[in-house]
PDB file of C-alpha atoms in Angstrom:
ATOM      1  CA  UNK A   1     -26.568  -3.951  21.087  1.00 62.00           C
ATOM      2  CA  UNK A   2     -26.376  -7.365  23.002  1.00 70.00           C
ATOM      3  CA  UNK A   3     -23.065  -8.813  23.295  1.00 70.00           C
ATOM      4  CA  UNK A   4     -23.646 -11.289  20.565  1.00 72.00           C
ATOM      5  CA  UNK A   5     -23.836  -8.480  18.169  1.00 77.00           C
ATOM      6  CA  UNK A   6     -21.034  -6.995  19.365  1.00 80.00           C
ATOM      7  CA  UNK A   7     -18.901 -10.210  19.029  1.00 86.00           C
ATOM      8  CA  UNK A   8     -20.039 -10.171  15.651  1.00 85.00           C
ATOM      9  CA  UNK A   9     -18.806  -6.699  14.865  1.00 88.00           C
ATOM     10  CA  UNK A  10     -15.397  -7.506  16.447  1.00 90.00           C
ATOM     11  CA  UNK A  11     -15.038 -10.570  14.314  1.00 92.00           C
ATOM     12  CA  UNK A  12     -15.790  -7.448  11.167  1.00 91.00           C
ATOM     13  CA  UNK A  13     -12.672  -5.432  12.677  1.00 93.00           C
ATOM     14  CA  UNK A  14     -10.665  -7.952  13.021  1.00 94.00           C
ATOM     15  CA  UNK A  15     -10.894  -9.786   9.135  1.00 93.00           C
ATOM     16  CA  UNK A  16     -10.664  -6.415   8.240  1.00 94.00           C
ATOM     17  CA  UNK A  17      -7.767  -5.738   9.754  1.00 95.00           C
ATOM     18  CA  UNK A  18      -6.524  -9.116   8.548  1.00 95.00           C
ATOM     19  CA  UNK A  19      -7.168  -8.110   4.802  1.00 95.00           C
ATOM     20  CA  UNK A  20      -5.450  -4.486   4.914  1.00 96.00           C
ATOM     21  CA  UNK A  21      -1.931  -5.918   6.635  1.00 96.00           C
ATOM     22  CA  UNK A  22      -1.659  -8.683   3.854  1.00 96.00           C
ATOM     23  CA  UNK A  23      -3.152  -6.584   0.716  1.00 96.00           C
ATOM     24  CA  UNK A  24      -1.085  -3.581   2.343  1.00 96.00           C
ATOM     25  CA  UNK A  25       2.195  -6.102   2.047  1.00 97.00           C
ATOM     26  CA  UNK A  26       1.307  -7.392  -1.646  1.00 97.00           C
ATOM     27  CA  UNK A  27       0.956  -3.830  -2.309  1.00 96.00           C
ATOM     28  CA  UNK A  28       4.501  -2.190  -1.171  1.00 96.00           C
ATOM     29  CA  UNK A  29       6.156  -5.264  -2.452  1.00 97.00           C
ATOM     30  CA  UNK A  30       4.372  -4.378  -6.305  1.00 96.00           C
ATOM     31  CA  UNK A  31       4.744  -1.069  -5.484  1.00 96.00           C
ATOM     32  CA  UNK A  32       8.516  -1.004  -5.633  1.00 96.00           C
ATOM     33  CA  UNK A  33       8.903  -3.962  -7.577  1.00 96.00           C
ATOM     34  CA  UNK A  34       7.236  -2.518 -10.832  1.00 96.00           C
ATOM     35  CA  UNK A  35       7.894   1.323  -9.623  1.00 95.00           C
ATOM     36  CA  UNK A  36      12.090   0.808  -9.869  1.00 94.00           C
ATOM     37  CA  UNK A  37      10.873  -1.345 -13.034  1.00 94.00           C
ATOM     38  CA  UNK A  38       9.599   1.784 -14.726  1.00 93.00           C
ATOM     39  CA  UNK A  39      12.618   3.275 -14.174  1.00 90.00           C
ATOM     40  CA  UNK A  40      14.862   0.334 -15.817  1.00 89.00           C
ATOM     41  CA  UNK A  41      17.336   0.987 -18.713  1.00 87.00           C
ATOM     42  CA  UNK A  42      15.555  -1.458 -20.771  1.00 91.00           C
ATOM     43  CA  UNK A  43      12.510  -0.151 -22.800  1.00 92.00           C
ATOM     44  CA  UNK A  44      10.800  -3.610 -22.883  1.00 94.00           C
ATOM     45  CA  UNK A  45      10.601  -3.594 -19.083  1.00 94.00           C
ATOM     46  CA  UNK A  46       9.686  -0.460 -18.641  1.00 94.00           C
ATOM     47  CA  UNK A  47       6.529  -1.329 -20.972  1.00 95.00           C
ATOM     48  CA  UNK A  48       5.579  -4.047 -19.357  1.00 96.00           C
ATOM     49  CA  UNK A  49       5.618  -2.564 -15.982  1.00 95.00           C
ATOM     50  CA  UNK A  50       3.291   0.686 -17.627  1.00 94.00           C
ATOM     51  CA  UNK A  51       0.778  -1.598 -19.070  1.00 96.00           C
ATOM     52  CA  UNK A  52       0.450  -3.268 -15.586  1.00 96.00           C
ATOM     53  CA  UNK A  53       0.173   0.000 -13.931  1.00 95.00           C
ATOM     54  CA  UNK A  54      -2.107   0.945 -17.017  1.00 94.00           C
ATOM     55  CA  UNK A  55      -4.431  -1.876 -16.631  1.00 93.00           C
ATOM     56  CA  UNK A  56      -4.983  -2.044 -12.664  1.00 94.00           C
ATOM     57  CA  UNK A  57      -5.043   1.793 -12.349  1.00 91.00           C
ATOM     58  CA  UNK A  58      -7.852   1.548 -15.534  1.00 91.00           C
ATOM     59  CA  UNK A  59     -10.384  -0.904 -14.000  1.00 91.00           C
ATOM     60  CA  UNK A  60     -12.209  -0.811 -11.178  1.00 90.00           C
ATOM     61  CA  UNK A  61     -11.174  -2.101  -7.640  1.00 92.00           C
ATOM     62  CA  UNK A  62     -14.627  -4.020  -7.291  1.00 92.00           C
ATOM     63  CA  UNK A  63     -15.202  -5.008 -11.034  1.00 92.00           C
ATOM     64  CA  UNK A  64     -11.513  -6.925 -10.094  1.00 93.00           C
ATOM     65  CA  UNK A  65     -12.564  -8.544  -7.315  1.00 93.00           C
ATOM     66  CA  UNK A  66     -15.615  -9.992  -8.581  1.00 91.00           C
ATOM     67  CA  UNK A  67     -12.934 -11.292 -11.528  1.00 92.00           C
ATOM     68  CA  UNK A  68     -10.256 -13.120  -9.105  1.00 91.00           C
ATOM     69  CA  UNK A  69     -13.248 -14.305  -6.863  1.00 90.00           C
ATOM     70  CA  UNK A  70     -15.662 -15.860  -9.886  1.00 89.00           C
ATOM     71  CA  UNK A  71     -13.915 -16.042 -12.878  1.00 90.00           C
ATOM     72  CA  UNK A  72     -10.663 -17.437 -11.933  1.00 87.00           C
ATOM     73  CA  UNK A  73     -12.242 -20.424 -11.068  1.00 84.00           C
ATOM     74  CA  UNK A  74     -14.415 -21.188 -14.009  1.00 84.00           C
ATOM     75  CA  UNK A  75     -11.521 -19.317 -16.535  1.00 83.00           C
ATOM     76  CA  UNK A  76      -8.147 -21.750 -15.076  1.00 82.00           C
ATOM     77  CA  UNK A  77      -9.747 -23.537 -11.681  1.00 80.00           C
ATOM     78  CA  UNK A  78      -8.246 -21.355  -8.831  1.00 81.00           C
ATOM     79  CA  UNK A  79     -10.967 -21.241  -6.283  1.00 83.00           C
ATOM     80  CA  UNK A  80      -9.268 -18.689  -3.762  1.00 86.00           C
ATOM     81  CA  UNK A  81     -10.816 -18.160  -0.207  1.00 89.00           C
ATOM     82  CA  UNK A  82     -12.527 -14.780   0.169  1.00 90.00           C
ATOM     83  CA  UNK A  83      -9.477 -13.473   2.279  1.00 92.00           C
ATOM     84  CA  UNK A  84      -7.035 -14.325  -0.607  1.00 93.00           C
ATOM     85  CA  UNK A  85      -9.085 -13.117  -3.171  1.00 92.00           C
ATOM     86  CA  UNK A  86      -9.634 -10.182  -1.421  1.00 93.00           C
ATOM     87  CA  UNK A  87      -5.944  -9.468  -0.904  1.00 95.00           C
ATOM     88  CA  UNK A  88      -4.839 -10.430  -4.160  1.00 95.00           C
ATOM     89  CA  UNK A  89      -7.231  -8.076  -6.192  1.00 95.00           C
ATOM     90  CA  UNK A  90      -6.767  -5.106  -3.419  1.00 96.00           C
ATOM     91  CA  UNK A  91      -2.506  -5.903  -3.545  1.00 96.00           C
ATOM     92  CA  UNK A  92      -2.918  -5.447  -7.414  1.00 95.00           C
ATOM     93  CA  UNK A  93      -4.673  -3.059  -7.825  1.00 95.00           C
ATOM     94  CA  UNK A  94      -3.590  -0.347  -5.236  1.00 96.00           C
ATOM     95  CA  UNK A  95      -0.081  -1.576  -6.089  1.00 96.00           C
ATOM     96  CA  UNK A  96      -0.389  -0.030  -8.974  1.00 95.00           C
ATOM     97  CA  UNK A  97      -1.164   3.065  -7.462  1.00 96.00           C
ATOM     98  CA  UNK A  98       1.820   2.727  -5.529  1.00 96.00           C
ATOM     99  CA  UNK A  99       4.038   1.868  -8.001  1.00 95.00           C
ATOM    100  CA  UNK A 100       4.012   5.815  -9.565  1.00 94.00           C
ATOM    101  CA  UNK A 101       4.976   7.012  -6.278  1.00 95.00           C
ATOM    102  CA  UNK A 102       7.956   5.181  -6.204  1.00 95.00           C
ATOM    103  CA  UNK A 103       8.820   5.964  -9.376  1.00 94.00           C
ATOM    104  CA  UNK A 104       8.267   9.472  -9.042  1.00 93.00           C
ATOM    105  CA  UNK A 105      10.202   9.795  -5.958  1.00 93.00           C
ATOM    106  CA  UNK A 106      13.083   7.716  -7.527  1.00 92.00           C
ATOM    107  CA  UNK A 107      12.856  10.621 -10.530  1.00 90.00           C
ATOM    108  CA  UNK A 108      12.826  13.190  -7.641  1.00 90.00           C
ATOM    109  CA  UNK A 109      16.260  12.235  -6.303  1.00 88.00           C
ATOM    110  CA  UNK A 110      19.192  14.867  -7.350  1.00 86.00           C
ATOM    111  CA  UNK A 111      20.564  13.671 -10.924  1.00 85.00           C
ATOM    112  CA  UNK A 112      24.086  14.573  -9.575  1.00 85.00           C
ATOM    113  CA  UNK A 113      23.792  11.271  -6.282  1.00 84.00           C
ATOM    114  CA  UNK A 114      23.159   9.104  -9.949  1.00 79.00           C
ATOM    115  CA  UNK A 115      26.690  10.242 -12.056  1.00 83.00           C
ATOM    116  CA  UNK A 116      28.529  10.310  -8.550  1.00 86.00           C
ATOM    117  CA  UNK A 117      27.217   6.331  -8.319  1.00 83.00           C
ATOM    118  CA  UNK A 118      28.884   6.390 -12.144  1.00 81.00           C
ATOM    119  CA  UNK A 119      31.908   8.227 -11.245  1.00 85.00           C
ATOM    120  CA  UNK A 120      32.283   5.499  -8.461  1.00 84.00           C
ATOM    121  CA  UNK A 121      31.931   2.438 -11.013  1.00 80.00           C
ATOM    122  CA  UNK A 122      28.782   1.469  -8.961  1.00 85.00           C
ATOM    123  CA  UNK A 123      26.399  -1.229 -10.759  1.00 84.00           C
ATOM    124  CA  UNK A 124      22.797   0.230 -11.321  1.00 83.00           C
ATOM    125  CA  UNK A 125      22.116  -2.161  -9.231  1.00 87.00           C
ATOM    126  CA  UNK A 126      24.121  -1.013  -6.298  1.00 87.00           C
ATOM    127  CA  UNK A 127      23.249   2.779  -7.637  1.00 87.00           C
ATOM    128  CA  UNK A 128      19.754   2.061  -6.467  1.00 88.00           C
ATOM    129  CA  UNK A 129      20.063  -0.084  -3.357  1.00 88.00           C
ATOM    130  CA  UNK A 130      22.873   2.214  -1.878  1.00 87.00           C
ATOM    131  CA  UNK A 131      22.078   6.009  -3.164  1.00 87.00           C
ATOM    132  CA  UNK A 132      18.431   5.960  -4.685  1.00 89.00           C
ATOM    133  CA  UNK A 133      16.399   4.494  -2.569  1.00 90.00           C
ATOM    134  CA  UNK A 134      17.832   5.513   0.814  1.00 88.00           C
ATOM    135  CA  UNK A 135      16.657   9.102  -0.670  1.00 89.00           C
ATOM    136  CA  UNK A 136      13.530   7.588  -2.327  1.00 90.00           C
ATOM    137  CA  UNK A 137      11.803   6.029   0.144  1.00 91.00           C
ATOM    138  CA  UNK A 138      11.450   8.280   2.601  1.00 90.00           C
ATOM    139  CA  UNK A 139       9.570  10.613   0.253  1.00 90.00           C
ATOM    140  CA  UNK A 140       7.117   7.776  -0.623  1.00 93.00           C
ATOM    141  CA  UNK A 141       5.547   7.978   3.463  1.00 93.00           C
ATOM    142  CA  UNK A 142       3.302  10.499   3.013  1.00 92.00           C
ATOM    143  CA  UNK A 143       1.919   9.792  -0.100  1.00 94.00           C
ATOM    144  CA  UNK A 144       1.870   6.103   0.713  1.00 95.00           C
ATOM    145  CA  UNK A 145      -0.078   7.206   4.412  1.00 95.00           C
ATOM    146  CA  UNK A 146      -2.804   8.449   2.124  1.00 95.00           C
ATOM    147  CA  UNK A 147      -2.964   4.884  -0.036  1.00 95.00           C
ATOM    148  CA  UNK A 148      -3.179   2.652   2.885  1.00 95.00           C
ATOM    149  CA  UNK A 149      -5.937   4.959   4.362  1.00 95.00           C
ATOM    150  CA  UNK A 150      -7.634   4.324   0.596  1.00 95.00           C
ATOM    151  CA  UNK A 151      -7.079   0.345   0.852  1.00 96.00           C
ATOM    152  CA  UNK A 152      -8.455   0.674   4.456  1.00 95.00           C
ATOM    153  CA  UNK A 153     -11.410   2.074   3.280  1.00 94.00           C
ATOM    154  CA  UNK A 154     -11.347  -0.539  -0.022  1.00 93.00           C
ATOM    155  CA  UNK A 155     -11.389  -3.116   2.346  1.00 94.00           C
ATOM    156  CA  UNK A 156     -15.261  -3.017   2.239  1.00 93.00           C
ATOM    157  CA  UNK A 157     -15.728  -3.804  -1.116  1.00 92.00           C
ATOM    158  CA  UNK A 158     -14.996  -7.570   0.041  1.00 92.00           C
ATOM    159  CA  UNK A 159     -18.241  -7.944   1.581  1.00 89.00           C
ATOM    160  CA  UNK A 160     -19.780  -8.169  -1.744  1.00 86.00           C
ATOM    161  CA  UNK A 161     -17.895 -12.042  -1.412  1.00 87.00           C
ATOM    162  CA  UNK A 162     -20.141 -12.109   1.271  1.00 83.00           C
ATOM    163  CA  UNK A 163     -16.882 -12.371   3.455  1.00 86.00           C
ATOM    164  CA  UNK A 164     -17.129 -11.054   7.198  1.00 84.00           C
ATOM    165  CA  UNK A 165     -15.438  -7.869   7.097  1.00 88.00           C
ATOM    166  CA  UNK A 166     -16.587  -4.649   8.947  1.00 90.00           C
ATOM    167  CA  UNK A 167     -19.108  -3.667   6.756  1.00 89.00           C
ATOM    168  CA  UNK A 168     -20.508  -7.398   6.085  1.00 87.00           C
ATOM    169  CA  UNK A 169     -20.674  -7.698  10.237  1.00 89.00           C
ATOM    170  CA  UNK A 170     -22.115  -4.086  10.372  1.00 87.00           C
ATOM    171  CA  UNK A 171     -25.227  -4.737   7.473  1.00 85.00           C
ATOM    172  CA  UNK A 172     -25.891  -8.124   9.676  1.00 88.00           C
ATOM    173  CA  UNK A 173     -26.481  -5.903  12.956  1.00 86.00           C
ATOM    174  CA  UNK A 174     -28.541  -3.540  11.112  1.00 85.00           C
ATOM    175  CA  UNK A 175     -30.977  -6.123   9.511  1.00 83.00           C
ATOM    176  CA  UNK A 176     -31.239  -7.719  13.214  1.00 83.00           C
ATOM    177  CA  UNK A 177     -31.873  -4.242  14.561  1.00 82.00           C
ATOM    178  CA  UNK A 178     -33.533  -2.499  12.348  1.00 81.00           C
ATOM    179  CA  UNK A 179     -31.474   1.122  13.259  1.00 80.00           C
ATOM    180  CA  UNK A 180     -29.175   2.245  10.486  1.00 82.00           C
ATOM    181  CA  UNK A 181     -28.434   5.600  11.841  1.00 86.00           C
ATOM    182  CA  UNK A 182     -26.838   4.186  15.383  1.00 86.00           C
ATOM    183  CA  UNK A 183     -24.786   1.250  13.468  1.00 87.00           C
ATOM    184  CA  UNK A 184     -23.318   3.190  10.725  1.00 89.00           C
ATOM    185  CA  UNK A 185     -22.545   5.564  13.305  1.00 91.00           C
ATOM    186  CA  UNK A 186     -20.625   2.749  14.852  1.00 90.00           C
ATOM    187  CA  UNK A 187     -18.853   1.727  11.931  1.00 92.00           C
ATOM    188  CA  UNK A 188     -18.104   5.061  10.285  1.00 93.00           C
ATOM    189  CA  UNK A 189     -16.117   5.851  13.921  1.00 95.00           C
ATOM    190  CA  UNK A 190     -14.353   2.641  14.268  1.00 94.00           C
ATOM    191  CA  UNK A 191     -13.149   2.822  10.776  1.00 95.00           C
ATOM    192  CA  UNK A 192     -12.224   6.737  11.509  1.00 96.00           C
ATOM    193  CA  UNK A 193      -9.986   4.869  14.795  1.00 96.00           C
ATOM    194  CA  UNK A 194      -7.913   2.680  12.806  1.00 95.00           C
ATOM    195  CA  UNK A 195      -7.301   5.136   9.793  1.00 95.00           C
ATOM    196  CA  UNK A 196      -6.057   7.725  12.469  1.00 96.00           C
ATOM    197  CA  UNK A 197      -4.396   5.061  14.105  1.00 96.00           C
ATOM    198  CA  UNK A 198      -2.617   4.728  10.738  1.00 95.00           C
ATOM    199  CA  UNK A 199      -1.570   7.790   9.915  1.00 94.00           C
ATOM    200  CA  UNK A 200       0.014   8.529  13.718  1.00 94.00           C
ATOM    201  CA  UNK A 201       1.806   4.749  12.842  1.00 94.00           C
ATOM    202  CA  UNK A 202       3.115   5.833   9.293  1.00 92.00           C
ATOM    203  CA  UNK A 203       3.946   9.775  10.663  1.00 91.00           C
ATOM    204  CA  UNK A 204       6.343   8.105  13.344  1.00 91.00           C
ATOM    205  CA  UNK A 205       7.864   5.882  10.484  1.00 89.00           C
ATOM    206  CA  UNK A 206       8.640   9.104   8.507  1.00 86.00           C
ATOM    207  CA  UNK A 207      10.332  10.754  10.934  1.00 88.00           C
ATOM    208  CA  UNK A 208      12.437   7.680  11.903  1.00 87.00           C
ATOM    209  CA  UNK A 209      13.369   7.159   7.978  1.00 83.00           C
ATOM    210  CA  UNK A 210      14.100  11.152   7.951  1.00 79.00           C
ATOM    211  CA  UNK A 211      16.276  11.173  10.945  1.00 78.00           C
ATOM    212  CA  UNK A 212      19.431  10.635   9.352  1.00 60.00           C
ATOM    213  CA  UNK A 213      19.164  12.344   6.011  1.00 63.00           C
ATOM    214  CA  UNK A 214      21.092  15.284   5.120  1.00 54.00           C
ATOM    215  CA  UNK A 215      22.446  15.517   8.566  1.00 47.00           C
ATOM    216  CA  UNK A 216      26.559  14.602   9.075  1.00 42.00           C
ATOM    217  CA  UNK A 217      28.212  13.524  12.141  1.00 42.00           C
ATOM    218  CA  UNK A 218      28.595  15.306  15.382  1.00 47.00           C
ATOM    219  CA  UNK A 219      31.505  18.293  15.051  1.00 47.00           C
ATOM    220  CA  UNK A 220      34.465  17.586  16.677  1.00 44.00           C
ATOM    221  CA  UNK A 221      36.639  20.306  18.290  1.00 47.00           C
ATOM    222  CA  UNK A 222      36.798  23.417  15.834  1.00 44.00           C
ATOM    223  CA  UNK A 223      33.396  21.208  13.754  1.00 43.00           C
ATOM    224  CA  UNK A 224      35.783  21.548  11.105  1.00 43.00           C
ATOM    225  CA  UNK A 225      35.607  18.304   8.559  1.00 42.00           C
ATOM    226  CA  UNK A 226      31.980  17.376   8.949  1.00 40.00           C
ATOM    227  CA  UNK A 227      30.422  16.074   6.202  1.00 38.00           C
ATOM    228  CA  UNK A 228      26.944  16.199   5.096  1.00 40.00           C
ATOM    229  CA  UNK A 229      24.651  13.336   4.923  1.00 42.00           C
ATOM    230  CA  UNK A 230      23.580  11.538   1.773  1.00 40.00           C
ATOM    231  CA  UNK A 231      23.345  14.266  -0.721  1.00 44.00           C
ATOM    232  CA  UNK A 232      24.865  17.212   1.184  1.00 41.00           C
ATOM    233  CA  UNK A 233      28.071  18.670   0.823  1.00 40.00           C
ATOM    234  CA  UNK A 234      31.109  19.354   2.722  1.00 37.00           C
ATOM    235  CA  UNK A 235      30.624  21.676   5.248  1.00 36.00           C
TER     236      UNK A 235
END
């Protein structure tokens, strides 16, 4: 390929790149937002969070951004950019993914951390920012690793907004070359980079959330009086 082309397909990695750090950051915040909602006391909020989860987990990543991109403007006026439209339906809709994952790993954590947050006259409030989710979130990583390599991969539905991701830059190469075999090629590895790139990032970020848990200060002398991490006992 001349450099031109090139430049073109660099200009693809890097909107796409643009478009799976901002969807990826609607996406945790809805995640946990309507994931510790599911898990609220009240039953009215826990149905509204369900039928969001319900809805965006029920319709179709594409079908949704062909919505926020053409029918938001005609329906109330909103004419997003492509970027924003892209991040807005891909946020929603994989947050909602997301979103059972943190409410499953909130469900996961030992009954017994919850009645010792009672015992200590803890709000729920204060239960979940200082017991639940310190144990929570770092079981949400792996299956969250997996989501983000799904968004990456969702990121190409945008090019249907004719918008210059990856695969818009890559099907403009192709019709000026004429060789689908060599520039899917291309593609297909440089998207294979970045989701491996990914996975090494959110492996590390495991293992850093991880280091602490379950694991008590060093022993001192005789290593009686340790005490376990959260949710560990005396040892």
């Amino acid at each position: 390929m001349t450099s031109g082309l090139w430049e073109l397909v660099l200009k693809g990695i890097w909107t796409t790149l643009q478009l799976l750090v901002l969807s990826a950051l609607l996406a945790t915040a809805v995640s946990f937002v309507v994931g510790i909602a599911r898990t609220h006391r009240r039953w009215i909020v826990r149905f509204l969070a369900g039928f969001y989860t319900e809805v965006f987990r029920g319709t179709s990543a594409l079908v949704m951004i062909f919505w926020v991109f053409f029918v938001l403007p005609v329906a109330f006026g909103w004419q997003l950019v492509p970027l924003w439209a892209g991040t807005l339906a891909l946020g929603l809709t994989y947050g909602a993914y997301g979103s059972e994952i943190v409410r499953g790993a909130l469900a996961a954590v030992d009954p017994a951390q919850q009645e010792g947050g009672v015992a200590l006259s803890f709000t729920p409030w204060q239960r979940m920012r200082l017991i639940l989710l310190p144990q929570a979130v770092p079981e949400t990583v792996p299956p969250f690793c997996n989501l983000l390599i799904e968004l990456l991969k969702g990121t190409a539905l945008v090019s249907v907004m004719g918008m210059g991701d990856l695969t818009f830059s890559a099907n403009l190469v192709r019709l000026a070359l004429q060789q689908s075999a060599e520039i899917y090629t291309y593609i297909l590895l440089i998207y294979f980079v970045i989701a491996f790139a990914l996975t090494r990032l959110m492996r590390g970020l495991e293992r850093k959330l991880k280091a602490g848990i379950g694991k008590g200060p060093a022993s001192t002398g005789s290593g009686r009086g340790r005490t376990a991490g959260v949710g560990g006992g005396v040892a």
